[in-house]
Amino acid sequence: MSSLTLDLGRFVADLSLRQIPPEGCNTALRGIADCFGVLIAGARDPEIALVDRELGHDSGSALASLIPSGARRSLDTAALVNGVAAHVLDYDDVSLDGHPSAVLVPAILAQGEASGSSGAEMLTAYIAGYEVWAELLQREPTPLHRKGWHPSAVLGTIAAAAACAKLRGLDAAGASTAMAIAASMSSGLVANFGTMTKSFQVGRAAQSGVIAARLAQAGLTASLDALEHPAGLLMALSPDGKAELNRPFVAAQKEWHIVGHGLNIKRYPICYATHRSIDAALDLVERYDLAPAQVERIHVSTGKTQMLMLRNSRPQTGLEAKFSMQFAMAAALCARHVGLAELTDEFVKRPEVQAIFPRVSLEGTAVTKEGSNFAPADAVEITTITGETFKSGPVEYARGSHQRPLSRNELWVKFADCLGAEFPEAKKTRAFENLMMLDRLNGAGDLALSNQ
């Protein structure tokens, strides 16, 4: 009988870069570059100093670097701290009902540095992890968010273990064991969205993947059907108990999920459930030159699962605002921009921003887009105090999505903005170019900003 855990382990162990379609490699390179920039912007957040202060000075060998400082930490601690930084701003890419790069990139950079892996090997590991995540997600018909699971934390842990097993050169049994160990380390709750713990969950997923691969290589055993067993991970996570456990996985016949699903690069540092609505609102505000004092109400049509994630209707902090459609609409109207400058406690508490929140109403549909837990489209209607109503029409894909990708220049502009004024333009340019040709680099050391 086929074993999903073993079959995925064999796929990970056997995967080579030449097997992967060029489009998939290009998507991964963009995701890695974007995540690297977002990680540097996130590293300035006070949460990163907190996590590093409390957990960053364990007794392990200092084999990996924090980004961008280059401070040395143990392998798993570097993955944790960098993983928290990659997700803390909610500016990281989105796909597979979660944030693939925020989990995979910190784990791969730490493990790749410690293992002396080449850029090509790190790129291959990224795609191995992405494909494992996608395969597991595809076997669950109901969005994991509906049961309170944070997909990035529960599926990302398995993906990170697969990627690190690849970098450690584990064979099929070893890679399978790493994923089986990681299955017992998967955890993360939607209830903690809007707090520091949401990004900590992502950092822990990266860290757990590193640890699982290390333990597998050292000889720790685990059940080689831990993913598909009736009492295994997929069924334990399943909201309705309908996970597909027995469908064979045949690597030679698989579709490349990274080509079909790709990555959605965020234009706004806020929950992706708001992005289509932000696009719609910004278009209306700019097209009709609307000011806050002119607006009586804003009505948003979106999905019920999106509304579940957007739990804060009256946010008071930047963290809370990241999970608020009311804030998203207020920022679009008051600032005509939703960026890092708006996701601060000071901006959120502005009277003109707070005054918009009660004027925003939401309507949710249970219908979802194929392959997504989001509604087929979002739409925004803005009604003025004079009784005029302006309608956006349905917005199916956000700007920066796999279907409406950012240009290379737009990706560069975001990257440069994330690095900020503390880095000279020449260093930012060199770092970006190196990331975009990762497969030709000698290793993680070539990405150190001190070398640029």
CSV table of N, CA, C and O in Angstrom, one decimal, residues 273-358:
chain,number,residue,atom,x,y,z
A,273,ALA,N,-6.3,39.1,3.2
A,273,ALA,CA,-7.8,39.0,3.1
A,273,ALA,C,-8.4,40.4,2.7
A,273,ALA,O,-9.5,40.5,2.3
A,274,THR,N,-7.6,41.5,3.0
A,274,THR,CA,-8.1,42.8,2.7
A,274,THR,C,-7.6,43.4,1.3
A,274,THR,O,-8.1,44.4,0.9
A,275,HIS,N,-6.7,42.7,0.6
A,275,HIS,CA,-6.0,43.4,-0.5
A,275,HIS,C,-6.9,43.7,-1.7
A,275,HIS,O,-6.7,44.8,-2.3
A,276,ARG,N,-7.8,42.8,-2.0
A,276,ARG,CA,-8.6,43.1,-3.2
A,276,ARG,C,-9.5,44.3,-2.8
A,276,ARG,O,-9.8,45.2,-3.7
A,277,SER,N,-10.0,44.4,-1.6
A,277,SER,CA,-10.9,45.5,-1.2
A,277,SER,C,-10.1,46.8,-1.1
A,277,SER,O,-10.6,47.8,-1.5
A,278,ILE,N,-8.8,46.7,-0.7
A,278,ILE,CA,-8.0,47.9,-0.7
A,278,ILE,C,-7.8,48.4,-2.1
A,278,ILE,O,-7.9,49.6,-2.4
A,279,ASP,N,-7.5,47.5,-3.1
A,279,ASP,CA,-7.3,47.9,-4.5
A,279,ASP,C,-8.6,48.6,-4.9
A,279,ASP,O,-8.5,49.7,-5.6
A,280,ALA,N,-9.8,48.1,-4.6
A,280,ALA,CA,-11.0,48.6,-5.0
A,280,ALA,C,-11.2,50.0,-4.4
A,280,ALA,O,-11.6,51.0,-5.1
A,281,ALA,N,-11.0,50.1,-3.1
A,281,ALA,CA,-11.2,51.4,-2.4
A,281,ALA,C,-10.3,52.5,-2.9
A,281,ALA,O,-10.7,53.6,-3.1
A,282,LEU,N,-9.0,52.1,-3.1
A,282,LEU,CA,-8.0,53.1,-3.6
A,282,LEU,C,-8.4,53.6,-4.9
A,282,LEU,O,-8.3,54.8,-5.2
A,283,ASP,N,-8.9,52.7,-5.8
A,283,ASP,CA,-9.3,53.1,-7.1
A,283,ASP,C,-10.5,54.1,-7.1
A,283,ASP,O,-10.5,55.2,-7.8
A,284,LEU,N,-11.4,53.8,-6.2
A,284,LEU,CA,-12.6,54.7,-6.1
A,284,LEU,C,-12.2,56.1,-5.5
A,284,LEU,O,-12.6,57.1,-5.9
A,285,VAL,N,-11.4,56.1,-4.4
A,285,VAL,CA,-11.0,57.3,-3.8
A,285,VAL,C,-10.2,58.2,-4.7
A,285,VAL,O,-10.4,59.4,-4.7
A,286,GLU,N,-9.3,57.6,-5.5
A,286,GLU,CA,-8.5,58.4,-6.4
A,286,GLU,C,-9.3,58.8,-7.6
A,286,GLU,O,-9.2,60.0,-8.1
A,287,ARG,N,-10.2,57.9,-8.1
A,287,ARG,CA,-11.0,58.3,-9.3
A,287,ARG,C,-12.0,59.4,-9.1
A,287,ARG,O,-12.1,60.3,-9.9
A,288,TYR,N,-12.6,59.4,-7.9
A,288,TYR,CA,-13.6,60.4,-7.6
A,288,TYR,C,-13.1,61.5,-6.6
A,288,TYR,O,-13.9,62.3,-6.1
A,289,ASP,N,-11.8,61.4,-6.3
A,289,ASP,CA,-11.1,62.4,-5.4
A,289,ASP,C,-11.9,62.6,-4.1
A,289,ASP,O,-12.3,63.7,-3.7
A,290,LEU,N,-12.1,61.5,-3.4
A,290,LEU,CA,-13.0,61.5,-2.2
A,290,LEU,C,-12.1,61.8,-1.0
A,290,LEU,O,-11.0,61.3,-0.8
A,291,ALA,N,-12.7,62.6,-0.1
A,291,ALA,CA,-12.1,62.9,1.2
A,291,ALA,C,-12.9,62.3,2.3
A,291,ALA,O,-14.1,62.1,2.2
A,292,PRO,N,-12.3,62.1,3.5
A,292,PRO,CA,-13.0,61.5,4.6
A,292,PRO,C,-14.3,62.2,5.0
A,292,PRO,O,-15.3,61.5,5.3
A,293,ALA,N,-14.3,63.5,5.0
A,293,ALA,CA,-15.5,64.3,5.4
A,293,ALA,C,-16.6,64.1,4.4
A,293,ALA,O,-17.8,64.3,4.8
A,294,GLN,N,-16.4,63.6,3.2
A,294,GLN,CA,-17.4,63.4,2.2
A,294,GLN,C,-18.1,62.1,2.3
A,294,GLN,O,-19.2,61.9,1.8
A,295,VAL,N,-17.5,61.2,3.1
A,295,VAL,CA,-18.0,59.8,3.0
A,295,VAL,C,-18.9,59.5,4.2
A,295,VAL,O,-18.6,59.7,5.4
A,296,GLU,N,-20.1,59.0,3.9
A,296,GLU,CA,-21.1,58.6,4.9
A,296,GLU,C,-20.9,57.1,5.3
A,296,GLU,O,-21.0,56.8,6.5
A,297,ARG,N,-20.7,56.3,4.3
A,297,ARG,CA,-20.5,54.8,4.6
A,297,ARG,C,-19.7,54.1,3.5
A,297,ARG,O,-19.7,54.6,2.3
A,298,ILE,N,-19.1,53.1,3.9
A,298,ILE,CA,-18.4,52.2,3.0
A,298,ILE,C,-18.9,50.8,3.2
A,298,ILE,O,-18.8,50.3,4.3
A,299,HIS,N,-19.3,50.1,2.1
A,299,HIS,CA,-19.8,48.8,2.2
A,299,HIS,C,-18.9,47.8,1.4
A,299,HIS,O,-18.6,48.1,0.3
A,300,VAL,N,-18.4,46.8,2.1
A,300,VAL,CA,-17.5,45.8,1.5
A,300,VAL,C,-18.1,44.5,1.4
A,300,VAL,O,-18.7,43.9,2.4
A,301,SER,N,-18.1,43.9,0.2
A,301,SER,CA,-18.6,42.5,0.0
A,301,SER,C,-17.3,41.7,-0.1
A,301,SER,O,-16.4,41.9,-1.0
A,302,THR,N,-17.3,40.6,0.7
A,302,THR,CA,-16.1,39.8,0.8
A,302,THR,C,-16.5,38.4,1.2
A,302,THR,O,-17.7,38.0,1.1
A,303,GLY,N,-15.6,37.6,1.7
A,303,GLY,CA,-15.9,36.2,2.0
A,303,GLY,C,-16.0,36.0,3.5
A,303,GLY,O,-15.3,36.7,4.3
A,304,LYS,N,-16.8,35.0,4.0
A,304,LYS,CA,-16.9,34.7,5.4
A,304,LYS,C,-15.6,34.3,6.0
A,304,LYS,O,-15.3,34.6,7.2
A,305,THR,N,-14.8,33.5,5.3
A,305,THR,CA,-13.6,33.1,5.9
A,305,THR,C,-12.6,34.3,6.0
A,305,THR,O,-11.9,34.3,7.0
A,306,GLN,N,-12.7,35.2,5.1
A,306,GLN,CA,-11.9,36.4,5.2
A,306,GLN,C,-12.3,37.2,6.4
A,306,GLN,O,-11.5,37.7,7.2
A,307,MET,N,-13.6,37.3,6.6
A,307,MET,CA,-14.1,38.0,7.8
A,307,MET,C,-13.7,37.4,9.1
A,307,MET,O,-13.5,38.0,10.1
A,308,LEU,N,-13.6,36.0,9.1
A,308,LEU,CA,-13.1,35.3,10.3
A,308,LEU,C,-11.7,35.7,10.7
A,308,LEU,O,-11.4,35.9,11.8
A,309,MET,N,-10.9,35.9,9.7
A,309,MET,CA,-9.5,36.3,9.9
A,309,MET,C,-9.4,37.8,10.3
A,309,MET,O,-8.6,38.2,11.1
A,310,LEU,N,-10.3,38.6,9.8
A,310,LEU,CA,-10.3,40.1,10.1
A,310,LEU,C,-11.1,40.4,11.3
A,310,LEU,O,-12.2,40.9,11.2
A,311,ARG,N,-10.6,40.0,12.4
A,311,ARG,CA,-11.3,39.9,13.7
A,311,ARG,C,-11.5,41.2,14.4
A,311,ARG,O,-12.2,41.4,15.4
A,312,ASN,N,-10.7,42.3,14.0
A,312,ASN,CA,-10.7,43.5,14.7
A,312,ASN,C,-11.5,44.6,14.0
A,312,ASN,O,-11.0,45.2,13.0
A,313,SER,N,-12.6,45.0,14.5
A,313,SER,CA,-13.4,46.0,13.9
A,313,SER,C,-13.1,47.4,14.4
A,313,SER,O,-13.4,48.4,13.7
A,314,ARG,N,-12.5,47.5,15.6
A,314,ARG,CA,-12.1,48.8,16.1
A,314,ARG,C,-10.7,48.7,16.6
A,314,ARG,O,-10.4,48.9,17.8
A,315,PRO,N,-9.7,48.6,15.7
A,315,PRO,CA,-8.3,48.4,16.2
A,315,PRO,C,-7.8,49.7,16.8
A,315,PRO,O,-8.2,50.8,16.5
A,316,GLN,N,-6.9,49.4,17.8
A,316,GLN,CA,-6.2,50.5,18.5
A,316,GLN,C,-4.7,50.5,18.3
A,316,GLN,O,-4.1,51.5,18.8
A,317,THR,N,-4.2,49.5,17.8
A,317,THR,CA,-2.8,49.3,17.6
A,317,THR,C,-2.5,48.9,16.1
A,317,THR,O,-3.4,48.4,15.4
A,318,GLY,N,-1.2,49.1,15.7
A,318,GLY,CA,-0.8,48.7,14.4
A,318,GLY,C,-1.0,47.2,14.2
A,318,GLY,O,-1.4,46.7,13.1
A,319,LEU,N,-0.7,46.4,15.2
A,319,LEU,CA,-0.9,45.0,15.1
A,319,LEU,C,-2.3,44.6,14.9
A,319,LEU,O,-2.7,43.8,14.1
A,320,GLU,N,-3.2,45.2,15.7
A,320,GLU,CA,-4.6,44.9,15.5
A,320,GLU,C,-5.1,45.3,14.2
A,320,GLU,O,-6.0,44.7,13.6
A,321,ALA,N,-4.6,46.4,13.7
A,321,ALA,CA,-5.1,47.0,12.4
A,321,ALA,C,-4.8,46.1,11.2
A,321,ALA,O,-5.4,46.1,10.2
A,322,LYS,N,-3.7,45.2,11.4
A,322,LYS,CA,-3.4,44.3,10.3
A,322,LYS,C,-4.5,43.3,10.0
A,322,LYS,O,-4.5,42.7,8.9
A,323,PHE,N,-5.4,43.1,10.9
A,323,PHE,CA,-6.5,42.2,10.8
A,323,PHE,C,-7.9,42.9,10.9
A,323,PHE,O,-8.7,42.5,11.7
A,324,SER,N,-8.0,44.0,10.2
A,324,SER,CA,-9.2,44.8,10.3
A,324,SER,C,-9.5,45.4,8.9
A,324,SER,O,-8.8,46.1,8.3
A,325,MET,N,-10.7,45.0,8.4
A,325,MET,CA,-11.1,45.6,7.1
A,325,MET,C,-11.5,47.0,7.3
A,325,MET,O,-11.4,47.9,6.4
A,326,GLN,N,-12.0,47.3,8.5
A,326,GLN,CA,-12.4,48.7,8.8
A,326,GLN,C,-11.2,49.6,8.7
A,326,GLN,O,-11.2,50.7,8.1
A,327,PHE,N,-10.1,49.2,9.3
A,327,PHE,CA,-8.8,49.9,9.2
A,327,PHE,C,-8.4,50.0,7.7
A,327,PHE,O,-7.9,51.1,7.3
A,328,ALA,N,-8.4,48.9,7.0
A,328,ALA,CA,-8.0,49.0,5.6
A,328,ALA,C,-8.7,50.0,4.8
A,328,ALA,O,-8.1,50.8,4.0
A,329,MET,N,-10.0,50.1,5.0
A,329,MET,CA,-10.8,51.1,4.3
A,329,MET,C,-10.5,52.5,4.8
A,329,MET,O,-10.4,53.5,4.0
A,330,ALA,N,-10.3,52.7,6.1
A,330,ALA,CA,-10.0,54.0,6.7
A,330,ALA,C,-8.6,54.5,6.1
A,330,ALA,O,-8.5,55.7,5.8
A,331,ALA,N,-7.6,53.6,6.1
A,331,ALA,CA,-6.3,54.0,5.6
A,331,ALA,C,-6.4,54.4,4.1
A,331,ALA,O,-5.8,55.4,3.7
A,332,ALA,N,-7.2,53.6,3.3
A,332,ALA,CA,-7.3,53.9,1.9
A,332,ALA,C,-8.0,55.3,1.7
A,332,ALA,O,-7.6,56.1,0.8
A,333,LEU,N,-8.9,55.6,2.6
A,333,LEU,CA,-9.6,56.9,2.5
A,333,LEU,C,-8.8,58.1,3.0
A,333,LEU,O,-8.7,59.1,2.4
A,334,CYS,N,-8.2,57.9,4.2
A,334,CYS,CA,-7.6,59.0,4.9
A,334,CYS,C,-6.1,59.3,4.4
A,334,CYS,O,-5.7,60.4,4.3
A,335,ALA,N,-5.4,58.2,4.0
A,335,ALA,CA,-4.0,58.4,3.6
A,335,ALA,C,-3.8,58.1,2.1
A,335,ALA,O,-2.8,58.5,1.5
A,336,ARG,N,-4.9,57.5,1.4
A,336,ARG,CA,-4.7,57.1,0.0
A,336,ARG,C,-3.5,56.2,-0.2
A,336,ARG,O,-2.9,56.2,-1.2
A,337,HIS,N,-3.2,55.5,0.9
A,337,HIS,CA,-2.0,54.6,0.8
A,337,HIS,C,-2.1,53.7,2.0
A,337,HIS,O,-2.6,54.1,3.1
A,338,VAL,N,-1.7,52.4,1.8
A,338,VAL,CA,-1.7,51.5,2.9
A,338,VAL,C,-0.3,50.9,2.9
A,338,VAL,O,0.0,49.9,2.2
A,339,GLY,N,0.6,51.5,3.7
A,339,GLY,CA,2.0,51.0,3.7
A,339,GLY,C,2.5,50.9,5.2
A,339,GLY,O,1.7,51.0,6.1
A,340,LEU,N,3.8,50.8,5.3
A,340,LEU,CA,4.4,50.7,6.6
A,340,LEU,C,4.1,51.9,7.5
A,340,LEU,O,4.0,51.8,8.7
A,341,ALA,N,4.1,53.1,6.9
A,341,ALA,CA,3.8,54.3,7.6
A,341,ALA,C,2.5,54.3,8.3
A,341,ALA,O,2.2,55.0,9.3
A,342,GLU,N,1.5,53.6,7.6
A,342,GLU,CA,0.1,53.6,8.2
A,342,GLU,C,-0.1,52.6,9.2
A,342,GLU,O,-1.0,52.6,10.0
A,343,LEU,N,0.8,51.5,9.3
A,343,LEU,CA,0.6,50.4,10.2
A,343,LEU,C,1.3,50.7,11.5
A,343,LEU,O,2.1,49.9,12.0
A,344,THR,N,1.1,51.9,12.0
A,344,THR,CA,1.7,52.3,13.3
A,344,THR,C,0.6,52.6,14.3
A,344,THR,O,-0.5,53.0,13.9
A,345,ASP,N,0.9,52.5,15.6
A,345,ASP,CA,-0.1,52.8,16.6
A,345,ASP,C,-0.6,54.3,16.5
A,345,ASP,O,-1.8,54.6,16.6
A,346,GLU,N,0.3,55.2,16.1
A,346,GLU,CA,0.0,56.6,16.0
A,346,GLU,C,-1.0,56.8,14.9
A,346,GLU,O,-2.0,57.6,15.1
A,347,PHE,N,-0.8,56.2,13.8
A,347,PHE,CA,-1.7,56.5,12.7
A,347,PHE,C,-3.1,55.8,13.0
A,347,PHE,O,-4.1,56.4,12.7
A,348,VAL,N,-3.1,54.6,13.5
A,348,VAL,CA,-4.3,54.0,13.8
A,348,VAL,C,-5.2,54.8,14.8
A,348,VAL,O,-6.4,54.8,14.7
A,349,LYS,N,-4.6,55.4,15.7
A,349,LYS,CA,-5.3,56.2,16.8
A,349,LYS,C,-5.7,57.6,16.3
A,349,LYS,O,-6.4,58.3,17.1
A,350,ARG,N,-5.4,58.0,15.1
A,350,ARG,CA,-5.8,59.3,14.7
A,350,ARG,C,-7.3,59.4,14.7
A,350,ARG,O,-8.0,58.5,14.2
A,351,PRO,N,-7.8,60.5,15.2
A,351,PRO,CA,-9.3,60.7,15.2
A,351,PRO,C,-10.0,60.5,13.9
A,351,PRO,O,-11.1,59.9,13.8
A,352,GLU,N,-9.4,61.0,12.8
A,352,GLU,CA,-10.0,60.9,11.5
A,352,GLU,C,-10.1,59.4,11.0
A,352,GLU,O,-11.0,59.0,10.3
A,353,VAL,N,-9.1,58.7,11.5
A,353,VAL,CA,-9.0,57.2,11.1
A,353,VAL,C,-10.1,56.5,11.9
A,353,VAL,O,-10.9,55.7,11.4
A,354,GLN,N,-10.1,56.7,13.2
A,354,GLN,CA,-11.0,56.1,14.1
A,354,GLN,C,-12.5,56.4,13.7
A,354,GLN,O,-13.4,55.5,13.9
A,355,ALA,N,-12.7,57.6,13.2
A,355,ALA,CA,-14.1,58.0,12.9
A,355,ALA,C,-14.6,57.2,11.7
A,355,ALA,O,-15.8,57.1,11.5
A,356,ILE,N,-13.8,56.6,10.9
A,356,ILE,CA,-14.2,55.9,9.7
A,356,ILE,C,-14.7,54.5,10.1
A,356,ILE,O,-15.6,53.9,9.5
A,357,PHE,N,-14.2,53.9,11.1
A,357,PHE,CA,-14.5,52.5,11.5
A,357,PHE,C,-16.0,52.2,11.6
A,357,PHE,O,-16.5,51.3,11.0
A,358,PRO,N,-16.8,53.1,12.3
A,358,PRO,CA,-18.2,52.7,12.3
A,358,PRO,C,-19.0,52.9,11.0
A,358,PRO,O,-20.1,52.4,10.9
